[in-house]
Coordinates of C-alpha atoms and ligand atoms in Angstrom, one line a residue:
X136 CA -0.6 -3.2 -6.6
X137 CA -4.2 -2.1 -6.1
X138 CA -6.1 -1.8 -2.9
X139 CA -9.9 -1.7 -3.2
X140 CA -12.3 -0.7 -0.5
X141 CA -15.1 -3.1 -1.4
X142 CA -18.1 -4.0 0.7
X143 CA -17.5 -1.7 3.6
X144 CA -19.2 1.4 5.0
X145 CA -15.9 2.8 6.4
X146 CA -13.1 4.7 4.8
X147 CA -9.5 3.4 5.2
X148 CA -6.0 4.4 4.4
X149 CA -2.9 2.6 3.2
X150 CA -0.2 4.1 5.5
X151 CA 3.4 2.8 5.7
X152 CA 4.7 2.3 9.2
X153 CA 7.9 4.0 8.1
X154 CA 8.0 6.3 5.1
X155 CA 8.9 4.5 1.9
X156 CA 9.9 6.1 -1.4
X157 CA 10.1 4.2 -4.7
X158 CA 12.7 5.7 -7.0
X159 CA 10.2 5.8 -9.9
X160 CA 6.8 6.2 -8.2
X161 CA 7.7 8.4 -5.3
X162 CA 6.2 8.3 -1.8
X163 CA 4.1 5.2 -1.0
X164 CA 0.8 5.6 0.8
X165 CA -2.7 6.9 0.1
X166 CA -3.0 10.6 0.6
X167 CA -6.0 10.7 2.9
X168 CA -8.7 8.0 3.1
X169 CA -10.0 5.6 0.5
X170 CA -13.8 5.8 0.6
X171 CA -16.0 2.8 0.0
X172 CA -15.9 1.7 -3.7
X173 CA -12.6 3.5 -4.4
X174 CA -9.1 2.2 -4.9
X175 CA -5.6 3.2 -4.3
X176 CA -2.8 1.9 -6.5
X177 CA 1.0 2.1 -6.4
X178 CA 3.6 0.8 -8.8
X179 CA 6.6 -0.8 -7.1
X180 CA 9.8 -0.9 -9.2
X181 CA 12.3 -1.9 -6.5
X182 CA 12.6 -4.7 -4.1
X183 CA 11.2 -3.7 -0.8
X184 CA 9.7 -5.0 2.4
X185 CA 7.0 -2.6 3.7
X186 CA 4.7 -2.8 6.7
X187 CA 1.6 -0.7 6.6
X188 CA -1.6 0.0 8.4
X189 CA -4.8 1.9 8.3
X190 CA -4.7 5.2 10.2
X191 CA -8.3 5.2 11.5
X192 CA -8.1 1.5 12.4
X193 CA -4.5 0.8 13.5
X194 CA -5.2 -2.9 14.1
X195 CA -5.7 -3.3 10.3
X196 CA -2.2 -4.2 9.1
X197 CA -0.5 -5.6 6.1
X198 CA 2.9 -6.4 4.8
X199 CA 4.3 -6.2 1.2
X200 CA 7.3 -8.1 0.0
X201 CA 8.4 -6.9 -3.4
X202 CA 10.8 -9.3 -5.1
X203 CA 12.5 -9.2 -8.4
X204 CA 10.9 -11.9 -10.5
X205 CA 12.2 -13.6 -13.6
X206 CA 10.2 -14.2 -16.7
X207 CA 10.1 -17.8 -17.8
X208 CA 9.1 -18.6 -21.3
Ligands
LIG413 CU1 -9.4 1.2 8.2

């Protein structure tokens, strides 16, 4: 999953409400801020439900629901 700070003059973070660790990718969350034009990406390899927010702007919130999909031919 990729977060991109696009047309904004402010920097933001992707910060989990509660710490989350993926067995493969490790700790989830941007280390520090994502400046305008930059991205943060994280590979989820397990099912998870994660609520997250932006540290400087706590009213900016999101939720991720990672589900195990099946490939259909
Ligand atoms: Cu923000």
